[in-house]
């Protein structure tokens, strides 16, 4: 299955098939970032613009945008951020919000075919968001939890993915336009969290064959040396056929892991990209 996301007049991103991993840049997200949070509350988009450009230069294929600061007027700020990013770079956008009204406002200003991040298996999410996705011809990320929360049973996550695909299908949204998020939870809280996610990834690939995504950095919340953990987890997931990673390509450890995985899986003939990275002076 091949998923297409676009920015009008800019880059198209093709996801899936035999293609290498699609990188969704995670940095435009105020979680844990005080300066970005304060700027967003004040209507200042300079760091948003800066992060958009930095991630594009680091090789991101798509940019995730999330402005979820407590107390913010997301319905106003999210579309503003989307406009700033569209002006700054030629990459497609993943619109990341828990607020359907903010997603709708962002869809109204977006030029091209974005990702709606995300739709869950909860009835209210399906009812509100799926018609919106259809109307705007968007792609959606399907989060594999429902009213009962995230399950630790990979088969239950599979069942939620199936439910979302079925409900999307009823509205004429094809399987190629659904990217299933197998759910990453912090391994510092539950030692089985990462293993369960990888098992879910295998199951969903095998049973559904749809494209998949993971929010890699979630795995290391609360732990030291997060980039190292994120990199190893990223490599494990890529080896199992993950199609998209929400991650930070501006972090050198992540960039090197992405390049190494591409090389080792046969996507970098003569190691051209790997060598180029070091030629540019990115030694170590
Ligand atoms: N699935 C989907 N969407 C998602 C997630 C997911 N969106 C949000 C999140 N998870 C992925 N994005 C991030 C962005 C930032 C961080 C983690 C995940 C993060 N930030 C640091 C912190 O909180 O400490 C700040 C680091 C910094 O200062 O640069 O960890 O799973 N579909």
CSV table of C-alpha atoms in Angstrom, one decimal, residues 68-280:
chain,number,residue,atom,x,y,z
A,68,UNK,CA,-0.9,22.0,22.8
A,69,UNK,CA,0.1,24.3,25.7
A,70,UNK,CA,-2.3,24.4,28.7
A,71,UNK,CA,-4.6,27.4,28.3
A,72,UNK,CA,-3.8,28.1,24.6
A,73,UNK,CA,-6.6,28.8,22.1
A,74,UNK,CA,-5.6,26.0,19.8
A,75,UNK,CA,-8.4,26.6,17.3
A,76,UNK,CA,-6.7,30.0,16.6
A,77,UNK,CA,-3.0,29.1,17.1
A,78,UNK,CA,-2.8,25.8,15.2
A,79,UNK,CA,-3.9,27.2,11.8
A,80,UNK,CA,-1.5,30.1,12.4
A,81,UNK,CA,1.4,27.7,13.0
A,82,UNK,CA,0.4,25.7,9.9
A,83,UNK,CA,0.6,28.9,7.8
A,84,UNK,CA,4.0,29.8,9.1
A,85,UNK,CA,5.3,26.4,8.4
A,86,UNK,CA,3.8,26.3,4.8
A,87,UNK,CA,5.6,29.7,4.2
A,88,UNK,CA,8.9,28.5,5.7
A,89,UNK,CA,9.4,25.1,4.0
A,90,UNK,CA,8.1,22.9,1.2
A,91,UNK,CA,7.2,19.9,3.2
A,92,UNK,CA,3.8,18.3,3.9
A,93,UNK,CA,2.4,18.7,7.4
A,94,UNK,CA,1.0,16.3,10.0
A,95,UNK,CA,-1.6,18.2,12.1
A,96,UNK,CA,-1.3,17.0,15.6
A,97,UNK,CA,-4.0,17.8,18.1
A,98,UNK,CA,-6.4,16.3,20.6
A,99,UNK,CA,-8.9,19.0,19.7
A,100,UNK,CA,-11.1,18.3,16.7
A,101,UNK,CA,-12.0,21.9,16.2
A,102,UNK,CA,-8.4,22.9,16.1
A,103,UNK,CA,-7.8,20.2,13.5
A,104,UNK,CA,-10.7,21.4,11.4
A,105,UNK,CA,-9.4,25.0,11.5
A,106,UNK,CA,-5.9,23.8,10.4
A,107,UNK,CA,-7.4,21.7,7.6
A,108,UNK,CA,-9.2,24.8,6.3
A,109,UNK,CA,-5.9,26.7,5.8
A,110,UNK,CA,-3.7,23.8,4.7
A,111,UNK,CA,-2.7,23.7,1.0
A,112,UNK,CA,-2.3,20.2,-0.1
A,113,UNK,CA,-3.0,16.8,1.4
A,114,UNK,CA,-2.0,16.6,5.1
A,115,UNK,CA,-2.0,14.0,7.8
A,116,UNK,CA,-4.6,14.2,10.5
A,117,UNK,CA,-2.8,13.2,13.7
A,118,UNK,CA,-4.8,11.5,15.0
A,119,UNK,CA,-8.1,9.5,15.1
A,120,UNK,CA,-8.6,7.0,17.9
A,121,UNK,CA,-11.0,4.1,18.2
A,122,UNK,CA,-13.2,6.1,20.5
A,123,UNK,CA,-16.7,6.6,19.2
A,124,UNK,CA,-16.5,10.4,19.5
A,125,UNK,CA,-13.2,10.6,17.7
A,126,UNK,CA,-14.5,8.4,14.8
A,127,UNK,CA,-17.8,10.4,14.5
A,128,UNK,CA,-16.2,13.8,14.5
A,129,UNK,CA,-12.9,13.3,12.7
A,130,UNK,CA,-13.5,10.7,10.0
A,131,UNK,CA,-16.0,12.9,8.0
A,132,UNK,CA,-13.5,15.8,8.3
A,133,UNK,CA,-10.7,13.6,7.0
A,134,UNK,CA,-12.9,12.6,4.0
A,135,UNK,CA,-14.1,16.1,3.3
A,136,UNK,CA,-10.6,17.5,3.1
A,137,UNK,CA,-9.1,14.4,1.4
A,138,UNK,CA,-6.5,14.0,4.1
A,139,UNK,CA,-4.6,11.0,5.3
A,140,UNK,CA,-5.1,9.9,8.9
A,141,UNK,CA,-3.0,8.4,11.7
A,142,UNK,CA,-5.1,5.7,13.5
A,143,UNK,CA,-4.1,5.4,17.2
A,144,UNK,CA,-4.7,1.9,18.4
A,145,UNK,CA,-6.7,2.7,21.6
A,146,UNK,CA,-10.3,3.2,22.4
A,147,UNK,CA,-12.6,4.1,25.4
A,148,UNK,CA,-10.7,1.4,27.4
A,149,UNK,CA,-7.4,3.2,26.9
A,150,UNK,CA,-4.2,1.6,25.5
A,151,UNK,CA,-4.3,-2.2,25.8
A,152,UNK,CA,-1.2,-4.2,26.7
A,153,UNK,CA,-2.5,-7.0,24.4
A,154,UNK,CA,-1.2,-6.6,20.8
A,155,UNK,CA,-4.4,-8.4,19.6
A,156,UNK,CA,-6.6,-5.8,21.2
A,157,UNK,CA,-4.5,-3.0,19.5
A,158,UNK,CA,-5.0,-4.9,16.2
A,159,UNK,CA,-8.7,-5.0,16.8
A,160,UNK,CA,-8.9,-1.3,17.3
A,161,UNK,CA,-6.9,-0.7,14.1
A,162,UNK,CA,-9.4,-3.0,12.3
A,163,UNK,CA,-12.3,-1.0,13.7
A,164,UNK,CA,-10.9,2.3,12.6
A,165,UNK,CA,-10.1,1.0,9.1
A,166,UNK,CA,-13.6,-0.4,8.8
A,167,UNK,CA,-15.3,2.8,9.9
A,168,UNK,CA,-13.0,4.8,7.5
A,169,UNK,CA,-13.9,2.4,4.7
A,170,UNK,CA,-17.6,3.0,5.3
A,171,UNK,CA,-17.0,6.7,4.5
A,172,UNK,CA,-14.9,5.9,1.4
A,173,UNK,CA,-11.5,6.4,3.0
A,174,UNK,CA,-9.2,3.7,1.6
A,175,UNK,CA,-6.7,1.6,3.6
A,176,UNK,CA,-3.8,3.4,1.8
A,177,UNK,CA,-4.9,6.6,3.5
A,178,UNK,CA,-4.7,5.2,7.0
A,179,UNK,CA,-1.4,5.0,8.8
A,180,UNK,CA,-1.6,2.8,11.9
A,181,UNK,CA,0.1,4.0,15.1
A,182,UNK,CA,1.0,0.9,17.2
A,183,UNK,CA,1.5,3.1,20.3
A,184,UNK,CA,4.7,3.8,22.1
A,185,UNK,CA,4.6,4.0,25.9
A,186,UNK,CA,7.5,4.8,28.3
A,187,UNK,CA,9.7,1.8,29.0
A,188,UNK,CA,10.7,3.4,32.3
A,189,UNK,CA,7.1,2.9,33.5
A,190,UNK,CA,6.5,-0.6,32.1
A,191,UNK,CA,9.4,-2.8,31.2
A,192,UNK,CA,7.3,-4.6,28.6
A,193,UNK,CA,6.1,-1.4,26.8
A,194,UNK,CA,8.6,-1.4,23.9
A,195,UNK,CA,8.5,-5.1,23.3
A,196,UNK,CA,4.7,-5.0,23.1
A,197,UNK,CA,4.8,-2.2,20.6
A,198,UNK,CA,7.2,-4.2,18.4
A,199,UNK,CA,5.0,-7.2,18.7
A,200,UNK,CA,2.0,-5.1,17.7
A,201,UNK,CA,3.9,-3.7,14.7
A,202,UNK,CA,4.7,-7.2,13.5
A,203,UNK,CA,1.0,-8.3,14.0
A,204,UNK,CA,-0.4,-5.3,12.2
A,205,UNK,CA,2.0,-5.6,9.3
A,206,UNK,CA,1.2,-9.3,9.0
A,207,UNK,CA,-2.6,-9.2,9.4
A,208,UNK,CA,-3.4,-5.8,7.8
A,209,UNK,CA,-0.5,-4.9,5.6
A,210,UNK,CA,-1.2,-1.2,6.1
A,211,UNK,CA,1.4,1.5,6.7
A,212,UNK,CA,2.6,2.1,10.2
A,213,UNK,CA,3.9,4.9,12.4
A,214,UNK,CA,5.5,5.2,15.9
A,215,UNK,CA,6.2,8.2,18.1
A,216,UNK,CA,9.7,7.0,18.9
A,217,UNK,CA,10.6,9.5,21.7
A,218,UNK,CA,7.7,8.4,23.9
A,219,UNK,CA,9.7,5.3,24.8
A,220,UNK,CA,12.3,7.2,26.8
A,221,UNK,CA,10.2,9.7,28.8
A,222,UNK,CA,11.7,10.2,32.3
A,223,UNK,CA,15.0,8.4,31.6
A,224,UNK,CA,18.6,9.7,31.1
A,225,UNK,CA,20.4,9.6,27.7
A,226,UNK,CA,17.1,9.5,25.8
A,227,UNK,CA,18.6,9.9,22.4
A,228,UNK,CA,20.5,6.6,22.8
A,229,UNK,CA,17.4,4.7,23.8
A,230,UNK,CA,15.4,6.4,21.1
A,231,UNK,CA,18.0,5.4,18.5
A,232,UNK,CA,18.1,1.7,19.4
A,233,UNK,CA,14.3,1.5,19.5
A,234,UNK,CA,14.1,3.3,16.2
A,235,UNK,CA,16.6,0.8,14.6
A,236,UNK,CA,14.6,-2.2,16.1
A,237,UNK,CA,11.3,-0.8,14.6
A,238,UNK,CA,12.9,0.0,11.2
A,239,UNK,CA,14.2,-3.6,11.0
A,240,UNK,CA,10.6,-4.8,11.6
A,241,UNK,CA,9.3,-2.8,8.6
A,242,UNK,CA,8.1,0.4,10.3
A,243,UNK,CA,7.1,2.9,7.5
A,244,UNK,CA,7.0,6.3,9.4
A,245,UNK,CA,8.8,7.5,12.5
A,246,UNK,CA,7.9,10.6,14.4
A,247,UNK,CA,11.3,11.6,15.6
A,248,UNK,CA,13.9,14.4,15.7
A,249,UNK,CA,16.3,14.3,12.7
A,250,UNK,CA,18.2,17.3,14.0
A,251,UNK,CA,19.6,15.2,16.8
A,252,UNK,CA,22.9,13.8,15.5
A,253,UNK,CA,22.4,10.4,17.2
A,254,UNK,CA,19.0,10.0,15.4
A,255,UNK,CA,20.3,11.2,12.1
A,256,UNK,CA,23.1,8.7,12.2
A,257,UNK,CA,20.8,5.9,13.1
A,258,UNK,CA,18.5,6.8,10.2
A,259,UNK,CA,21.4,6.9,7.8
A,260,UNK,CA,22.9,3.6,9.1
A,261,UNK,CA,19.5,1.8,8.9
A,262,UNK,CA,19.0,3.0,5.4
A,263,UNK,CA,22.4,1.8,4.4
A,264,UNK,CA,22.1,-1.6,6.2
A,265,UNK,CA,18.7,-2.3,4.6
A,266,UNK,CA,19.8,-1.7,1.1
A,267,UNK,CA,18.5,1.8,0.5
A,268,UNK,CA,21.8,3.6,0.2
A,269,UNK,CA,23.8,2.3,-2.8
A,270,UNK,CA,27.6,2.5,-2.5
A,271,UNK,CA,26.9,4.1,0.9
A,272,UNK,CA,26.7,7.4,-0.9
A,273,UNK,CA,24.5,9.2,1.7
A,274,UNK,CA,26.4,7.7,4.6
A,275,UNK,CA,29.7,8.9,3.2
A,276,UNK,CA,28.3,12.3,2.2
A,277,UNK,CA,27.2,12.9,5.8
A,278,UNK,CA,30.8,12.6,7.0
A,279,UNK,CA,32.2,14.6,4.1
A,280,UNK,CA,30.0,17.5,5.3
